[in-house]
CSV table of C-alpha atoms in Angstrom, one decimal:
chain,number,residue,atom,x,y,z
I,51,MET,CA,47.8,-17.2,-26.8
I,52,LEU,CA,45.5,-19.8,-28.5
I,53,PHE,CA,42.3,-20.7,-26.7
I,54,SER,CA,42.7,-23.9,-25.1
I,55,ASP,CA,39.9,-26.3,-24.9
I,56,THR,CA,41.3,-28.5,-22.1
I,57,TYR,CA,41.6,-27.9,-18.4
I,58,LYS,CA,43.1,-29.9,-15.3
I,59,THR,CA,41.1,-31.1,-12.5
I,60,ILE,CA,41.2,-34.2,-10.0
I,61,LEU,CA,39.7,-37.7,-10.5
I,62,LYS,CA,38.6,-38.4,-7.1
I,63,PRO,CA,38.8,-37.0,-3.4
I,64,SER,CA,42.2,-37.0,-1.7
I,65,GLU,CA,43.6,-35.8,1.6
I,66,GLY,CA,46.9,-34.7,3.2
I,67,ILE,CA,48.0,-33.6,6.8
I,68,PHE,CA,50.4,-31.0,8.1
I,69,ARG,CA,51.5,-30.5,11.7
I,70,ASP,CA,53.0,-27.7,13.2
I,71,ARG,CA,53.6,-26.9,17.1
I,72,GLY,CA,50.8,-29.2,18.1
I,73,SER,CA,48.3,-27.9,15.6
I,74,LYS,CA,47.1,-30.4,13.1
I,75,PHE,CA,45.9,-29.4,9.6
I,76,ILE,CA,44.0,-31.9,7.6
I,77,GLY,CA,43.5,-31.1,3.9
I,78,TYR,CA,40.6,-32.5,1.8
I,79,ALA,CA,40.5,-31.9,-1.9
I,80,TYR,CA,37.3,-32.8,-3.8
I,81,PRO,CA,36.4,-32.7,-7.6
I,82,ILE,CA,33.3,-30.6,-8.1
I,83,ARG,CA,30.9,-29.5,-11.0
I,84,HIS,CA,28.8,-26.9,-9.3
I,85,GLU,CA,29.1,-24.4,-6.4
I,86,GLU,CA,26.2,-26.2,-4.8
I,87,ASP,CA,28.4,-29.4,-4.5
I,88,THR,CA,30.7,-27.5,-1.8
I,89,LYS,CA,27.8,-26.8,0.7
I,90,GLU,CA,27.2,-30.6,1.1
I,91,LEU,CA,30.8,-31.6,1.1
I,92,LEU,CA,31.7,-28.8,3.7
I,93,ASN,CA,28.8,-30.2,5.9
I,94,LYS,CA,30.3,-33.7,5.6
I,95,VAL,CA,33.8,-32.6,6.7
I,96,LYS,CA,32.2,-30.6,9.6
I,97,ALA,CA,30.3,-33.7,10.7
I,98,GLU,CA,33.5,-35.8,10.5
I,99,HIS,CA,35.4,-33.2,12.5
I,100,PRO,CA,32.9,-31.6,15.0
I,101,LYS,CA,35.7,-30.6,17.6
I,102,ALA,CA,37.9,-29.0,15.0
I,103,ARG,CA,38.6,-25.2,15.7
I,104,HIS,CA,38.4,-24.1,12.1
I,105,HIS,CA,37.1,-25.4,8.6
I,106,CYS,CA,38.6,-23.1,6.2
I,107,TRP,CA,38.2,-23.6,2.3
I,108,ALA,CA,38.6,-22.3,-1.3
I,109,PHE,CA,37.4,-23.5,-4.6
I,110,ARG,CA,37.8,-22.8,-8.3
I,111,LEU,CA,35.1,-23.5,-10.9
I,112,THR,CA,34.6,-23.5,-14.7
I,113,PRO,CA,36.9,-24.5,-17.6
I,114,ASP,CA,38.2,-20.9,-17.9
I,115,ARG,CA,38.9,-20.8,-14.1
I,116,THR,CA,37.2,-17.6,-13.5
I,117,VAL,CA,35.0,-18.5,-10.7
I,118,PHE,CA,36.4,-18.8,-7.1
I,119,ARG,CA,35.5,-18.4,-3.6
I,120,LEU,CA,37.4,-18.5,-0.3
I,121,ASN,CA,36.6,-18.5,3.4
I,122,ASP,CA,38.9,-18.0,6.3
I,123,ASP,CA,36.3,-19.4,8.9
I,124,SER,CA,37.3,-16.8,11.6
I,125,GLU,CA,41.0,-17.3,11.1
I,126,PRO,CA,42.9,-13.9,10.8
I,127,SER,CA,41.9,-12.4,7.2
I,128,GLY,CA,44.2,-13.8,4.5
I,129,THR,CA,45.7,-16.5,6.5
I,130,ALA,CA,43.7,-19.5,5.5
I,131,GLY,CA,41.3,-19.1,2.5
I,132,ARG,CA,43.8,-17.1,0.3
I,133,PRO,CA,46.8,-19.7,0.7
I,134,ILE,CA,44.4,-22.5,0.0
I,135,LEU,CA,43.2,-20.6,-3.1
I,136,ASN,CA,46.8,-19.9,-4.2
I,137,THR,CA,47.8,-23.6,-4.0
I,138,LEU,CA,44.9,-24.4,-6.6
I,139,LEU,CA,46.3,-21.5,-8.7
I,140,SER,CA,49.8,-23.0,-8.5
I,141,ALA,CA,48.5,-26.4,-9.4
I,142,ASP,CA,46.5,-24.9,-12.3
I,143,VAL,CA,43.5,-27.0,-11.4
I,144,THR,CA,39.8,-26.0,-11.5
I,145,ASN,CA,36.5,-27.6,-10.6
I,146,VAL,CA,38.1,-28.5,-7.4
I,147,PHE,CA,37.1,-27.6,-3.7
I,148,VAL,CA,39.6,-27.9,-0.8
I,149,VAL,CA,38.9,-27.7,2.9
I,150,VAL,CA,41.6,-27.6,5.5
I,151,VAL,CA,40.4,-28.6,9.0
I,152,ARG,CA,42.5,-27.2,12.0
I,153,TYR,CA,42.8,-28.8,15.4
I,154,PHE,CA,44.4,-26.1,17.7
I,155,GLY,CA,47.4,-27.4,19.6
I,156,GLY,CA,47.5,-24.6,22.0
I,157,THR,CA,50.5,-22.5,20.6
I,158,LEU,CA,49.7,-19.5,18.3
I,159,LEU,CA,51.4,-19.9,15.0
I,160,GLY,CA,51.3,-16.2,13.9
I,161,VAL,CA,50.2,-15.1,10.5
I,162,PRO,CA,53.3,-16.4,8.5
I,163,GLY,CA,52.8,-19.9,10.4
I,164,LEU,CA,49.2,-19.9,9.6
I,165,ILE,CA,49.7,-19.1,5.9
I,166,ASN,CA,52.4,-21.9,5.6
I,167,ALA,CA,50.3,-24.4,7.3
I,168,TYR,CA,47.1,-23.9,5.3
I,169,LYS,CA,49.0,-23.7,2.1
I,170,THR,CA,51.1,-27.0,3.0
I,171,ALA,CA,47.9,-28.9,4.1
I,172,ALA,CA,46.3,-28.0,0.9
I,173,ALA,CA,49.3,-28.7,-1.2
I,174,GLU,CA,49.4,-32.2,0.5
I,175,ALA,CA,46.0,-33.0,-0.4
I,176,LEU,CA,46.5,-32.0,-4.0
I,177,ASN,CA,49.9,-33.6,-4.3
I,178,ASN,CA,48.0,-37.0,-3.2
I,179,ALA,CA,45.3,-36.5,-5.9
I,180,GLU,CA,45.4,-37.9,-9.4
I,181,VAL,CA,45.3,-34.9,-11.8
I,182,ILE,CA,43.6,-35.5,-15.1
I,183,GLU,CA,43.1,-33.4,-18.2
I,184,LYS,CA,39.5,-32.8,-19.5
I,185,THR,CA,38.3,-31.2,-22.6
I,186,VAL,CA,36.0,-28.2,-22.7
I,187,ASN,CA,32.8,-29.4,-24.4
I,188,ASP,CA,29.8,-27.8,-26.0
I,189,ILE,CA,26.4,-29.2,-25.8
I,190,TYR,CA,24.0,-28.6,-28.8
I,191,ARG,CA,20.5,-29.8,-29.8
I,192,VAL,CA,19.7,-30.3,-33.5
I,193,ARG,CA,16.1,-30.8,-34.8
I,194,PHE,CA,15.4,-32.3,-38.2
I,195,GLU,CA,13.0,-34.3,-40.3
I,196,TYR,CA,13.0,-38.0,-40.5
I,197,LEU,CA,14.3,-38.0,-44.1
I,198,GLN,CA,17.4,-36.1,-43.0
I,199,MET,CA,18.4,-38.9,-40.3
I,200,ASN,CA,21.0,-40.6,-42.5
I,201,ASP,CA,22.7,-37.3,-43.2
I,202,ILE,CA,22.7,-36.2,-39.4
I,203,MET,CA,23.8,-39.7,-38.2
I,204,ARG,CA,26.8,-39.7,-40.6
I,205,ILE,CA,28.0,-36.5,-39.2
I,206,VAL,CA,27.7,-37.8,-35.8
I,207,LYS,CA,29.8,-40.8,-36.7
I,208,GLU,CA,32.3,-38.7,-38.8
I,209,GLU,CA,32.9,-36.3,-35.9
I,210,SER,CA,32.6,-39.0,-33.0
I,211,LEU,CA,30.0,-37.0,-31.3
I,212,LEU,CA,28.7,-38.0,-28.0
I,213,VAL,CA,24.9,-38.5,-28.0
I,214,LEU,CA,23.2,-37.3,-25.0
I,215,ASP,CA,19.5,-37.7,-26.1
I,216,GLN,CA,17.8,-38.8,-29.3
I,217,GLN,CA,14.1,-38.8,-30.3
I,218,PHE,CA,13.3,-40.2,-33.7
I,219,ASP,CA,9.7,-39.7,-34.9
I,220,ASN,CA,8.3,-37.5,-37.8
I,221,ASN,CA,10.4,-34.7,-36.2
I,222,CYS,CA,13.6,-35.8,-34.7
I,223,LEU,CA,15.8,-34.3,-32.1
I,224,LEU,CA,19.3,-35.1,-31.2
I,225,GLU,CA,21.4,-33.8,-28.2
I,226,PHE,CA,25.1,-34.2,-28.5
I,227,GLU,CA,28.3,-33.0,-26.8
I,228,MET,CA,31.5,-32.1,-28.6
I,229,ARG,CA,34.9,-30.6,-28.0
I,230,GLN,CA,34.9,-26.8,-28.4
I,231,SER,CA,37.7,-27.0,-31.0
I,232,GLN,CA,35.3,-29.0,-33.3
I,233,THR,CA,32.3,-26.7,-32.9
I,234,ASN,CA,32.7,-24.6,-36.1
I,235,GLN,CA,33.4,-27.5,-38.4
I,236,VAL,CA,30.4,-29.6,-36.9
I,237,LEU,CA,28.0,-26.7,-37.2
I,238,ASN,CA,29.1,-25.9,-40.6
I,239,LYS,CA,28.3,-29.5,-41.7
I,240,LEU,CA,25.0,-29.6,-39.8
I,241,GLY,CA,24.1,-26.3,-41.2
I,242,LYS,CA,24.4,-27.7,-44.9
I,243,VAL,CA,21.6,-30.4,-44.1
I,244,GLU,CA,18.2,-29.2,-45.2
I,245,ASN,CA,15.5,-28.5,-42.8
I,246,THR,CA,17.5,-28.5,-39.6
I,247,SER,CA,17.6,-26.1,-36.6
I,248,ILE,CA,20.5,-26.1,-34.2
I,249,GLU,CA,20.3,-24.7,-30.7
I,250,PHE,CA,23.2,-24.1,-28.2
I,251,VAL,CA,22.4,-25.8,-24.9
I,252,GLY,CA,25.5,-25.3,-22.7
I,253,VAL,CA,29.2,-25.7,-21.9
I,254,VAL,CA,30.5,-28.7,-19.7
């Protein structure tokens, strides 16, 4: 399989509701960039639903979809966080945080009932979200002498690079973002310009 430099995520927050035997499950889906984002969002949901019995959640992060966490928030193990995470896996989305809030209705749902309820509330939230495709981008920094400015800017224009930062003095610096599929070609071109140094900054 060829490496894909795109991934699916959601454009903005969305929600969905599922009811079963008096219990109400409200699912919230949020786009996130970092794990730290989840703490603030979870606190926000808890503040909005202080009387809810449970606030269960799961998230997936990074374009290669390798980072994930889940939490059952004192529901029986495997009945809440895991079904929420499985919904994210089924939808093939990443950089998404889903919280499902439960108001207990007085009737125990049993393990199959809980799994179904958390899965359905999470799925409803995702179904109501606008799924978008993003590219996996690399950020690089190139340092060069003022005389090389025209050569560097020509490459930026040819390759439609997104410039994040630029400093033009005797010694110049340019920080830019590009799709991973462009990386080899762009670095090859920049490497042919004299007196330049190229530094990898990160992936977004």
